[in-house]
CSV table of C-alpha atoms and ligand atoms in Angstrom, one decimal:
chain,number,residue,atom,x,y,z
A,1,MET,CA,108.4,-1.5,18.5
A,2,SER,CA,105.1,-1.0,19.7
A,3,ARG,CA,103.1,-2.3,22.4
A,4,SER,CA,99.3,-3.2,22.6
A,5,PHE,CA,98.4,-2.1,26.2
A,6,VAL,CA,95.6,-4.1,25.4
A,7,ARG,CA,95.8,-7.9,26.8
A,8,TYR,CA,93.4,-10.3,24.3
A,9,ASP,CA,92.2,-12.8,25.5
A,10,ALA,CA,92.9,-14.9,21.5
A,11,VAL,CA,95.6,-13.2,18.5
A,12,ILE,CA,94.7,-14.7,15.8
A,13,VAL,CA,96.5,-14.8,12.2
A,14,GLY,CA,94.8,-15.1,9.3
A,15,ALA,CA,91.5,-13.8,8.1
A,16,ARG,CA,89.5,-15.1,5.3
A,17,ALA,CA,87.7,-18.3,6.4
A,18,ALA,CA,89.6,-19.9,9.5
A,19,GLY,CA,90.3,-16.9,11.3
A,20,ALA,CA,87.8,-14.8,10.8
A,21,ALA,CA,85.3,-17.7,11.8
A,22,THR,CA,86.9,-18.2,14.9
A,23,ALA,CA,87.0,-14.4,15.6
A,24,MET,CA,83.3,-14.1,15.2
A,25,LEU,CA,82.7,-17.0,17.1
A,26,LEU,CA,85.5,-15.8,20.1
A,27,GLY,CA,84.0,-12.3,20.2
A,28,ARG,CA,80.3,-13.6,20.1
A,29,ALA,CA,81.5,-15.7,23.2
A,30,GLY,CA,82.2,-12.2,24.6
A,31,LEU,CA,86.1,-12.4,24.9
A,32,ARG,CA,88.7,-10.0,23.6
A,33,VAL,CA,89.3,-10.7,19.9
A,34,LEU,CA,93.3,-9.2,17.6
A,35,LEU,CA,93.0,-10.6,13.9
A,36,LEU,CA,95.4,-9.4,11.8
A,37,ASP,CA,95.9,-10.4,8.5
A,38,ARG,CA,98.8,-9.4,5.6
A,39,GLY,CA,96.4,-8.7,2.8
A,40,GLN,CA,93.4,-6.6,2.2
A,41,TYR,CA,89.7,-6.7,3.0
A,42,GLY,CA,88.3,-8.3,-0.2
A,43,ALA,CA,91.1,-9.4,-1.5
A,44,ASP,CA,90.7,-12.4,-4.0
A,45,THR,CA,93.0,-15.3,-3.3
A,46,LEU,CA,94.2,-19.0,-4.9
A,47,SER,CA,91.5,-21.1,-4.2
A,48,THR,CA,87.9,-22.7,-6.0
A,49,HIS,CA,85.3,-22.2,-3.4
A,50,ALA,CA,82.5,-25.2,-4.0
A,51,LEU,CA,81.0,-25.4,-0.5
A,52,MET,CA,79.5,-28.7,0.9
A,53,ARG,CA,76.8,-29.5,2.7
A,54,SER,CA,78.4,-28.4,6.5
A,55,GLY,CA,79.2,-25.1,5.8
A,56,VAL,CA,76.2,-24.3,4.3
A,57,LEU,CA,75.0,-25.7,7.1
A,58,GLN,CA,77.7,-23.1,9.8
A,59,LEU,CA,76.9,-19.7,7.7
A,60,HIS,CA,73.3,-20.4,7.4
A,61,ARG,CA,73.5,-21.1,11.9
A,62,TRP,CA,75.8,-18.3,11.7
A,63,GLY,CA,73.2,-15.7,10.6
A,64,LEU,CA,75.4,-15.1,7.7
A,65,LEU,CA,73.3,-17.1,5.1
A,66,ASP,CA,71.6,-14.3,3.5
A,67,SER,CA,74.5,-12.3,3.6
A,68,ILE,CA,75.8,-13.9,0.9
A,69,VAL,CA,72.3,-15.3,-1.2
A,70,ASP,CA,72.0,-11.4,-1.2
A,71,ALA,CA,75.1,-11.0,-3.1
A,72,GLY,CA,73.4,-13.0,-5.6
A,73,THR,CA,75.2,-16.1,-5.4
A,74,PRO,CA,73.0,-19.1,-7.4
A,75,PRO,CA,72.1,-22.0,-5.3
A,76,ILE,CA,72.9,-25.2,-6.7
A,77,ARG,CA,70.3,-28.1,-6.5
A,78,ARG,CA,72.4,-31.1,-8.2
A,79,THR,CA,75.6,-33.1,-8.3
A,80,THR,CA,76.5,-34.1,-11.1
A,81,PHE,CA,78.9,-36.9,-11.1
A,82,ARG,CA,80.5,-38.5,-14.6
A,83,TYR,CA,82.9,-41.0,-15.0
A,84,ALA,CA,83.9,-43.3,-16.9
A,85,ASP,CA,80.0,-43.4,-19.3
A,86,GLU,CA,78.1,-43.4,-15.8
A,87,GLU,CA,76.2,-40.4,-15.1
A,88,VAL,CA,75.1,-40.0,-11.2
A,89,SER,CA,73.2,-36.9,-10.6
A,90,VAL,CA,72.4,-36.3,-7.1
A,91,MET,CA,69.3,-33.8,-6.1
A,92,ILE,CA,70.4,-31.4,-2.8
A,93,LYS,CA,67.9,-32.8,0.7
A,94,ALA,CA,66.9,-30.0,1.7
A,95,GLY,CA,67.4,-30.1,6.0
A,96,HIS,CA,68.5,-28.4,8.6
A,97,GLY,CA,67.2,-25.3,6.8
A,98,ILE,CA,69.2,-25.0,4.6
A,99,ASP,CA,68.0,-26.7,0.4
A,100,ALA,CA,70.1,-25.4,-1.6
A,101,LEU,CA,74.3,-25.5,-1.3
A,102,TYR,CA,76.6,-22.6,-2.3
A,103,ALA,CA,80.1,-22.2,-3.5
A,104,PRO,CA,80.5,-17.9,-3.3
A,105,ARG,CA,83.4,-16.2,-4.4
A,106,ARG,CA,86.4,-15.6,-1.9
A,107,THR,CA,85.3,-12.1,-2.3
A,108,VAL,CA,82.2,-12.3,-1.5
A,109,LEU,CA,82.5,-15.3,1.8
A,110,ASP,CA,85.8,-13.6,3.3
A,111,PRO,CA,84.5,-10.3,3.9
A,112,VAL,CA,80.9,-11.7,5.1
A,113,LEU,CA,82.9,-13.5,7.8
A,114,VAL,CA,85.2,-10.8,8.3
A,115,ASP,CA,82.6,-8.5,8.8
A,116,ALA,CA,80.4,-11.0,11.7
A,117,ALA,CA,84.1,-10.7,13.0
A,118,ALA,CA,83.5,-7.0,13.8
A,119,ALA,CA,80.3,-6.9,13.7
A,120,ALA,CA,80.9,-9.6,17.7
A,121,GLY,CA,84.0,-6.3,18.1
A,122,ALA,CA,86.8,-8.4,17.6
A,123,HIS,CA,89.4,-5.8,16.9
A,124,VAL,CA,90.4,-6.4,12.6
A,125,ARG,CA,93.5,-5.1,11.3
A,126,TYR,CA,95.1,-5.9,8.0
A,127,GLY,CA,98.6,-4.9,6.7
A,128,VAL,CA,100.0,-6.0,9.8
A,129,THR,CA,102.3,-9.4,9.2
A,130,ALA,CA,103.5,-11.6,11.9
A,131,THR,CA,106.6,-12.5,12.0
A,132,ASP,CA,107.3,-14.4,15.4
A,133,VAL,CA,105.8,-14.9,18.5
A,134,ARG,CA,107.1,-14.4,22.4
A,135,ARG,CA,107.7,-16.5,24.8
A,136,ASP,CA,107.6,-16.8,28.8
A,137,ALA,CA,110.0,-18.1,31.1
A,138,GLY,CA,107.9,-21.2,30.8
A,139,GLY,CA,107.7,-21.4,27.3
A,140,ARG,CA,104.2,-20.9,26.7
A,141,VAL,CA,103.7,-19.0,23.8
A,142,VAL,CA,102.7,-15.3,24.8
A,143,ALA,CA,102.3,-12.6,22.4
A,144,VAL,CA,102.6,-12.0,18.7
A,145,GLU,CA,105.2,-10.4,17.3
A,146,GLY,CA,104.8,-8.5,13.4
A,147,HIS,CA,104.8,-5.4,11.4
A,148,ASP,CA,102.7,-3.2,10.1
A,149,ASP,CA,103.0,-2.3,6.2
A,150,THR,CA,105.3,0.8,6.7
A,151,GLY,CA,107.8,-1.3,8.4
A,152,ARG,CA,107.0,-0.4,12.1
A,153,ALA,CA,107.6,-3.7,14.7
A,154,LEU,CA,104.5,-4.2,16.5
A,155,SER,CA,103.9,-7.0,19.2
A,156,PHE,CA,100.2,-8.3,21.2
A,157,ASN,CA,100.4,-9.5,24.1
A,158,THR,CA,97.7,-12.8,24.3
A,159,ASP,CA,96.1,-15.6,26.5
A,160,ILE,CA,96.1,-17.8,23.3
A,161,VAL,CA,97.9,-17.2,19.3
A,162,ILE,CA,95.5,-18.4,16.8
A,163,GLY,CA,97.7,-19.7,13.9
A,164,ALA,CA,94.6,-19.4,10.6
A,165,ASP,CA,97.9,-17.9,7.9
A,166,GLY,CA,97.4,-20.6,5.8
A,167,LEU,CA,98.9,-24.1,3.9
A,168,ARG,CA,102.4,-21.8,4.1
A,169,SER,CA,101.3,-20.7,8.0
A,170,THR,CA,104.2,-18.9,9.8
A,171,VAL,CA,102.8,-19.0,12.8
A,172,ALA,CA,102.9,-22.8,12.4
A,173,ALA,CA,106.5,-22.7,12.5
A,174,ARG,CA,107.0,-20.6,14.9
A,175,VAL,CA,105.3,-22.0,17.4
A,176,GLY,CA,107.2,-26.1,15.9
A,177,ALA,CA,104.2,-27.1,15.6
A,178,ALA,CA,105.0,-31.2,14.3
A,179,ILE,CA,103.3,-32.4,11.2
A,180,GLU,CA,101.5,-35.7,12.5
A,181,HIS,CA,100.6,-37.5,9.2
A,182,ARG,CA,101.2,-37.3,5.5
A,183,ALA,CA,99.7,-37.9,2.6
A,184,ARG,CA,102.2,-38.9,-0.5
A,185,SER,CA,100.3,-38.0,-3.8
A,186,ALA,CA,99.8,-33.9,-4.7
A,187,SER,CA,97.5,-33.3,-7.8
A,188,ALA,CA,98.4,-30.0,-9.5
A,189,VAL,CA,93.9,-27.4,-11.0
A,190,VAL,CA,94.2,-24.8,-13.1
A,191,TYR,CA,91.0,-23.0,-13.0
A,192,GLY,CA,89.8,-20.0,-14.4
A,193,TYR,CA,85.8,-18.4,-14.4
A,194,TRP,CA,83.5,-18.8,-18.4
A,195,SER,CA,80.6,-16.8,-18.4
A,196,ASP,CA,77.6,-17.9,-20.6
A,197,VAL,CA,77.5,-21.4,-19.5
A,198,GLU,CA,74.7,-23.0,-19.4
A,199,THR,CA,75.6,-25.1,-16.0
A,200,ASP,CA,72.5,-27.5,-13.7
A,201,GLY,CA,74.3,-27.6,-10.1
A,202,TYR,CA,78.2,-28.1,-9.7
A,203,GLU,CA,78.9,-31.0,-12.1
A,204,TRP,CA,82.1,-33.2,-11.5
A,205,ALA,CA,84.0,-35.5,-14.0
A,206,TYR,CA,86.0,-37.9,-13.9
A,207,ARG,CA,88.3,-40.5,-16.1
A,208,SER,CA,92.0,-42.1,-15.6
A,209,GLY,CA,94.5,-39.3,-15.5
A,210,VAL,CA,92.1,-35.7,-15.1
A,211,ALA,CA,89.5,-34.6,-13.1
A,212,ALA,CA,87.2,-31.5,-14.1
A,213,GLY,CA,84.2,-29.2,-12.8
A,214,LEU,CA,81.8,-26.6,-13.2
A,215,ILE,CA,81.8,-25.4,-10.0
A,216,PRO,CA,78.0,-21.9,-10.8
A,217,THR,CA,79.0,-18.3,-8.8
A,218,ASN,CA,78.5,-14.8,-8.3
A,219,ASP,CA,78.2,-12.5,-11.4
A,220,GLY,CA,76.2,-15.2,-13.6
A,221,LEU,CA,80.5,-16.8,-13.7
A,222,THR,CA,80.2,-20.6,-13.9
A,223,CYS,CA,84.3,-21.7,-12.3
A,224,VAL,CA,85.8,-23.9,-13.9
A,225,PHE,CA,88.5,-26.5,-12.7
A,226,ALA,CA,90.9,-29.3,-14.6
A,227,GLY,CA,93.1,-30.9,-12.0
A,228,GLY,CA,95.8,-34.1,-12.7
A,229,PRO,CA,99.5,-35.2,-11.5
A,230,PRO,CA,101.5,-32.2,-11.8
A,231,TRP,CA,103.1,-33.2,-15.4
A,232,ARG,CA,99.8,-33.5,-17.0
A,233,VAL,CA,99.2,-29.7,-15.8
A,234,GLY,CA,102.5,-28.7,-16.6
A,235,ARG,CA,102.4,-24.6,-15.9
A,236,GLY,CA,98.3,-25.0,-16.9
A,237,GLY,CA,97.5,-21.9,-19.2
A,238,ARG,CA,93.6,-21.8,-20.6
A,239,ARG,CA,94.4,-24.7,-23.4
A,240,VAL,CA,95.0,-27.4,-20.8
A,241,ILE,CA,91.6,-26.7,-18.8
A,242,ASP,CA,89.9,-27.6,-22.8
A,243,ASP,CA,92.6,-30.6,-23.2
A,244,ILE,CA,92.3,-32.3,-19.6
A,245,VAL,CA,88.3,-30.5,-19.4
A,246,HIS,CA,87.4,-32.9,-22.8
A,247,SER,CA,89.4,-35.6,-21.6
A,248,ALA,CA,86.8,-35.5,-18.5
A,249,SER,CA,83.9,-35.0,-20.4
A,250,PRO,CA,83.4,-34.1,-23.9
A,251,ALA,CA,79.6,-33.7,-23.0
A,252,ILE,CA,80.4,-30.3,-20.8
A,253,ALA,CA,83.5,-29.9,-22.5
A,254,GLU,CA,80.7,-28.7,-25.5
A,255,ARG,CA,79.3,-26.4,-23.3
A,256,LEU,CA,82.4,-24.6,-22.0
A,257,ALA,CA,83.2,-24.3,-26.3
A,258,ALA,CA,80.0,-22.0,-26.5
A,259,GLY,CA,80.7,-19.5,-23.6
A,260,ARG,CA,82.6,-17.3,-22.8
A,261,PRO,CA,86.3,-18.0,-22.2
A,262,PRO,CA,88.7,-16.3,-19.7
A,263,ALA,CA,90.9,-13.6,-20.8
A,264,GLY,CA,93.1,-15.3,-18.0
A,265,VAL,CA,93.5,-18.5,-15.6
A,266,ARG,CA,94.9,-20.4,-12.3
A,267,SER,CA,97.1,-22.8,-11.1
A,268,PHE,CA,98.0,-24.2,-8.6
A,269,PRO,CA,101.2,-27.3,-8.6
A,270,GLY,CA,99.9,-29.5,-5.6
A,271,GLN,CA,101.2,-30.2,-2.2
A,272,PRO,CA,100.7,-33.1,-0.6
A,273,GLY,CA,99.0,-33.3,2.7
A,274,PHE,CA,99.5,-32.9,5.8
A,275,LEU,CA,98.0,-32.4,9.8
A,276,ARG,CA,100.3,-31.0,12.0
A,277,ARG,CA,99.4,-31.0,15.8
A,278,ALA,CA,96.5,-28.7,16.5
A,279,ALA,CA,97.7,-26.9,20.0
A,280,GLY,CA,100.8,-26.9,22.8
A,281,PRO,CA,100.2,-23.9,25.7
A,282,GLY,CA,99.6,-21.3,24.5
A,283,TRP,CA,98.7,-21.9,20.4
A,284,ALA,CA,96.6,-23.4,18.6
A,285,LEU,CA,96.7,-23.4,14.9
A,286,VAL,CA,92.8,-23.9,12.5
A,287,GLY,CA,92.1,-23.9,9.0
A,288,ASP,CA,95.1,-25.2,6.4
A,289,ALA,CA,97.2,-24.0,8.5
A,290,GLY,CA,96.6,-27.3,10.4
A,291,SER,CA,95.3,-28.9,8.1
A,292,TRP,CA,95.9,-29.2,4.0
A,293,LYS,CA,93.9,-31.4,2.5
A,294,ASP,CA,93.8,-32.3,-1.7
A,295,PRO,CA,91.9,-29.6,-3.7
A,296,ILE,CA,90.1,-32.3,-4.6
A,297,SER,CA,88.5,-32.8,-2.3
A,298,THR,CA,86.8,-29.6,-2.0
A,299,ARG,CA,86.7,-29.1,1.2
A,300,GLY,CA,89.2,-26.8,1.8
A,301,ILE,CA,86.7,-24.1,3.6
A,302,ALA,CA,84.0,-26.0,5.1
A,303,ASP,CA,86.8,-27.5,7.3
A,304,ALA,CA,87.7,-24.5,7.9
A,305,LEU,CA,84.2,-23.6,9.1
A,306,ARG,CA,84.1,-26.3,11.1
A,307,ASP,CA,87.2,-26.3,13.2
A,308,ALA,CA,87.1,-22.2,13.5
A,309,GLU,CA,84.0,-23.8,15.4
A,310,LEU,CA,85.2,-27.4,17.1
A,311,LEU,CA,88.4,-25.2,18.2
A,312,ALA,CA,85.9,-21.5,19.8
A,313,ARG,CA,84.2,-24.6,22.0
A,314,ALA,CA,88.3,-25.3,23.4
A,315,VAL,CA,88.9,-21.8,23.4
A,316,VAL,CA,86.2,-20.8,25.7
A,317,ALA,CA,85.2,-24.0,27.7
A,318,ALA,CA,89.0,-23.8,28.6
A,319,ALA,CA,88.5,-19.0,29.9
A,320,SER,CA,85.5,-20.4,31.3
A,321,GLY,CA,87.3,-22.8,33.7
A,322,GLU,CA,85.0,-25.2,33.0
A,323,VAL,CA,88.2,-27.5,31.5
A,324,SER,CA,91.5,-26.9,31.5
A,325,GLU,CA,93.3,-25.5,28.3
A,326,ARG,CA,95.2,-28.6,27.7
A,327,GLU,CA,92.2,-31.0,28.2
A,328,ALA,CA,89.9,-28.4,26.0
A,329,MET,CA,92.9,-29.1,23.4
A,330,SER,CA,93.0,-32.1,23.5
A,331,ASP,CA,89.7,-32.4,22.7
A,332,TYR,CA,89.6,-30.3,19.7
A,333,GLN,CA,92.4,-31.9,18.7
A,334,PHE,CA,90.6,-35.2,19.0
A,335,VAL,CA,87.4,-34.8,17.2
A,336,ARG,CA,89.1,-32.4,13.8
A,337,ASP,CA,91.5,-35.9,13.6
A,338,ARG,CA,89.2,-38.4,14.0
A,339,LEU,CA,87.0,-36.2,11.4
A,340,THR,CA,89.6,-35.3,9.1
A,341,LEU,CA,92.1,-38.3,8.8
A,342,PRO,CA,89.5,-39.9,6.6
A,343,LEU,CA,88.9,-37.3,4.6
A,344,LEU,CA,92.8,-36.5,3.9
A,345,GLU,CA,93.3,-40.9,3.1
A,346,ALA,CA,90.0,-40.2,0.4
A,347,ALA,CA,91.5,-37.9,-1.2
A,348,ASP,CA,94.9,-38.4,-1.0
A,349,ALA,CA,94.2,-41.9,-2.7
A,350,ILE,CA,91.7,-39.2,-6.1
A,351,SER,CA,94.7,-37.0,-5.6
A,352,ALA,CA,97.0,-40.2,-6.9
A,353,TYR,CA,95.4,-40.1,-9.9
A,354,ASP,CA,96.8,-43.7,-10.5
A,355,TRP,CA,92.7,-44.8,-10.8
A,356,GLY,CA,91.3,-46.7,-13.4
A,357,ASP,CA,87.6,-45.8,-14.9
A,358,ASP,CA,86.0,-48.5,-13.1
A,359,GLU,CA,87.4,-47.6,-9.3
A,360,ILE,CA,86.6,-43.3,-9.4
A,361,ASN,CA,83.7,-44.1,-7.9
A,362,VAL,CA,84.3,-46.4,-4.8
A,363,LEU,CA,86.7,-43.7,-4.3
A,364,LEU,CA,84.2,-41.4,-3.9
A,365,ARG,CA,82.2,-43.8,-1.9
A,366,ASP,CA,85.1,-42.7,0.7
A,367,LEU,CA,85.1,-39.6,0.5
A,368,SER,CA,81.6,-39.5,0.4
A,369,SER,CA,80.9,-40.9,3.7
A,370,SER,CA,83.8,-39.0,5.0
A,371,MET,CA,82.6,-36.0,4.8
A,372,ALA,CA,79.0,-37.5,6.0
A,373,ALA,CA,80.6,-38.4,9.3
A,374,ASP,CA,81.6,-34.1,8.9
A,375,LEU,CA,78.1,-33.3,8.9
A,376,GLU,CA,76.8,-35.4,12.3
A,377,VAL,CA,78.8,-33.2,14.1
A,378,VAL,CA,78.0,-29.9,12.6
A,379,VAL,CA,74.6,-31.6,12.4
A,380,GLY,CA,75.3,-32.1,16.7
A,381,PHE,CA,76.3,-28.9,17.0
A,382,ASP,CA,74.8,-27.3,20.0
A,383,PRO,CA,74.9,-23.4,20.4
A,384,ILE,CA,77.9,-21.6,22.2
A,385,ASP,CA,76.8,-20.6,25.3
A,386,VAL,CA,77.6,-16.6,25.0
A,387,GLY,CA,77.3,-13.9,27.5
A,388,PRO,CA,78.6,-14.8,31.0
A,389,LEU,CA,82.1,-15.3,29.9
A,390,ARG,CA,83.1,-11.2,29.1
A,391,GLU,CA,82.3,-11.3,33.0
A,392,ALA,CA,83.9,-14.8,33.8
A,393,VAL,CA,87.0,-13.6,31.8
B,401,FAD,C1,93.5,-24.9,-6.3
B,401,FAD,C2,92.8,-24.7,-5.1
B,401,FAD,C3,91.4,-24.9,-4.9
B,401,FAD,C4,90.0,-25.2,-3.6
B,401,FAD,N1,89.6,-25.1,-3.8
B,401,FAD,C5,88.5,-25.8,-2.6
B,401,FAD,C6,87.4,-25.6,-2.9
B,401,FAD,O1,86.4,-25.7,-4.4
B,401,FAD,N2,86.4,-25.5,-1.9
B,401,FAD,C7,87.2,-25.6,-0.7
B,401,FAD,O2,85.8,-26.3,0.3
B,401,FAD,N3,88.1,-25.8,-0.5
B,401,FAD,C8,89.1,-25.7,-1.5
B,401,FAD,N4,90.6,-25.4,-1.5
B,401,FAD,C9,91.3,-25.2,-0.3
B,401,FAD,C10,90.1,-23.5,0.4
B,401,FAD,O3,90.8,-22.6,-0.7
B,401,FAD,C11,90.7,-23.8,1.8
B,401,FAD,O4,91.2,-24.8,2.4
B,401,FAD,C12,90.9,-22.6,2.6
B,401,FAD,O5,91.2,-21.4,1.9
B,401,FAD,C13,91.6,-22.4,4.2
B,401,FAD,O6,91.0,-21.2,4.9
B,401,FAD,P1,91.9,-20.4,5.5
B,401,FAD,O7,91.0,-19.8,6.3
B,401,FAD,O8,92.7,-22.1,7.0
B,401,FAD,O9,93.1,-20.4,4.9
B,401,FAD,P2,93.5,-19.0,3.5
B,401,FAD,O10,92.2,-18.5,3.1
B,401,FAD,O11,94.7,-19.9,3.9
B,401,FAD,O12,93.6,-18.0,4.6
B,401,FAD,C14,94.7,-17.5,5.1
B,401,FAD,C15,95.2,-16.1,5.7
B,401,FAD,O13,95.9,-16.0,6.5
B,401,FAD,C16,96.7,-14.5,6.0
B,401,FAD,N5,98.4,-14.5,6.2
B,401,FAD,C17,98.7,-15.7,6.3
B,401,FAD,N6,100.9,-15.6,7.0
B,401,FAD,C18,100.3,-14.0,7.2
B,401,FAD,C19,101.6,-13.4,8.6
B,401,FAD,N7,102.0,-13.9,8.4
B,401,FAD,N8,101.2,-11.9,9.0
B,401,FAD,C20,100.0,-12.2,9.1
B,401,FAD,N9,98.8,-13.2,8.1
B,401,FAD,C21,99.6,-14.0,7.6
B,401,FAD,C22,96.6,-14.4,4.2
B,401,FAD,O14,97.6,-13.4,3.9
B,401,FAD,C23,95.8,-15.2,4.2
B,401,FAD,O15,94.0,-14.1,3.9
B,401,FAD,C24,91.4,-25.2,-3.1
B,401,FAD,C25,92.6,-24.7,-2.7
B,401,FAD,C26,93.4,-24.3,-4.3
B,401,FAD,C27,94.6,-24.0,-3.4
């Protein structure tokens, strides 16, 4: 077993949206941070990548939006909703320094965040799998245990272990984080990347029992997704996309037919949403590890960025002695839950796919108002107080 002699202020397991953003913010605040991931730098992951306004705003404030734009991510200036025989087009309003949305591939977004974490002083290690946590005699989590790619056992001492290790979080399991809210339904999704498709921003289409969408992204590609109850999506495949897109919107199907289809597509079988306890003595969860919403919400990434900032504020406040860890973490959980629960419920209602054509617009309105509450909180974030903390801890 190799034990690190460095004692970290925070060890973060999972180096994507939630973990890398948290590491960057804690590093910028002067904390000693280790960011671990069992995967590889720049690897893709199973996810489409439509970013909502609060996430784009955070990237802008963190000084990272230019890198996303420089990577050739196209601006999204309009969202079009199609349901029943209605088509509603909403222009993206300029405000708070942004005038467009973006949907960067995860091979673009995640490395930008990881690079920013490293530039902020975080130690970044790939090929390290966390398998357990260690506790002191009082039950407080004090270390992460795991191994590297060669199987060598590793152990890292830390003041706090942050589980940003996704939907099937090992950290959540090892700390015994209880699930405090469960959604009822789960929808399945199949998606792929088309070229030469005429698009005009985000396009979402809904018809009884199905949904589909277009997400313009890097390299001139358009991510096309098709969702429905698991029995409808089955094992996925291109034909399922063609079939569902045609049911949801024949007009979109016609444009797809004129484009160039991908050689392969990816599918996700579905998983009901949940909200886990967010923190305990010496540990916290962020991103999907703590809160999972059905992908039809297209909110997971923006929520991961928002919760990274809420958690980083709590960790910084506790480390500076401004408030107790218990108080800081209970504030983190309170705000996360207040923002997440309405969204989780709205996504749950849509992902049940038991609505009729005349009901979906009401459900979409609920989803949209939960996003408005979220944006208000993100707009109101003051800059994190950086600098003096390194001396204070
Ligand atoms: C089909 C699908 C479509 C989606 N579409 C959208 C969308 O359009 N918009 C949107 O906002 N969200 C979408 N989401 C949700 C979004 O993908 C997630 O919410 C987001 O990835 C959460 O980021 P995260 O950093 O919390 O976790 P993840 O992105 O899952 O990252 C977790 C990281 O932890 C690492 N890890 C896991 N276990 C360990 C371990 N034991 N040791 C070390 N490392 C570990 C993994 O290697 C991984 O890199 C979609 C999800 C799916 C499945």
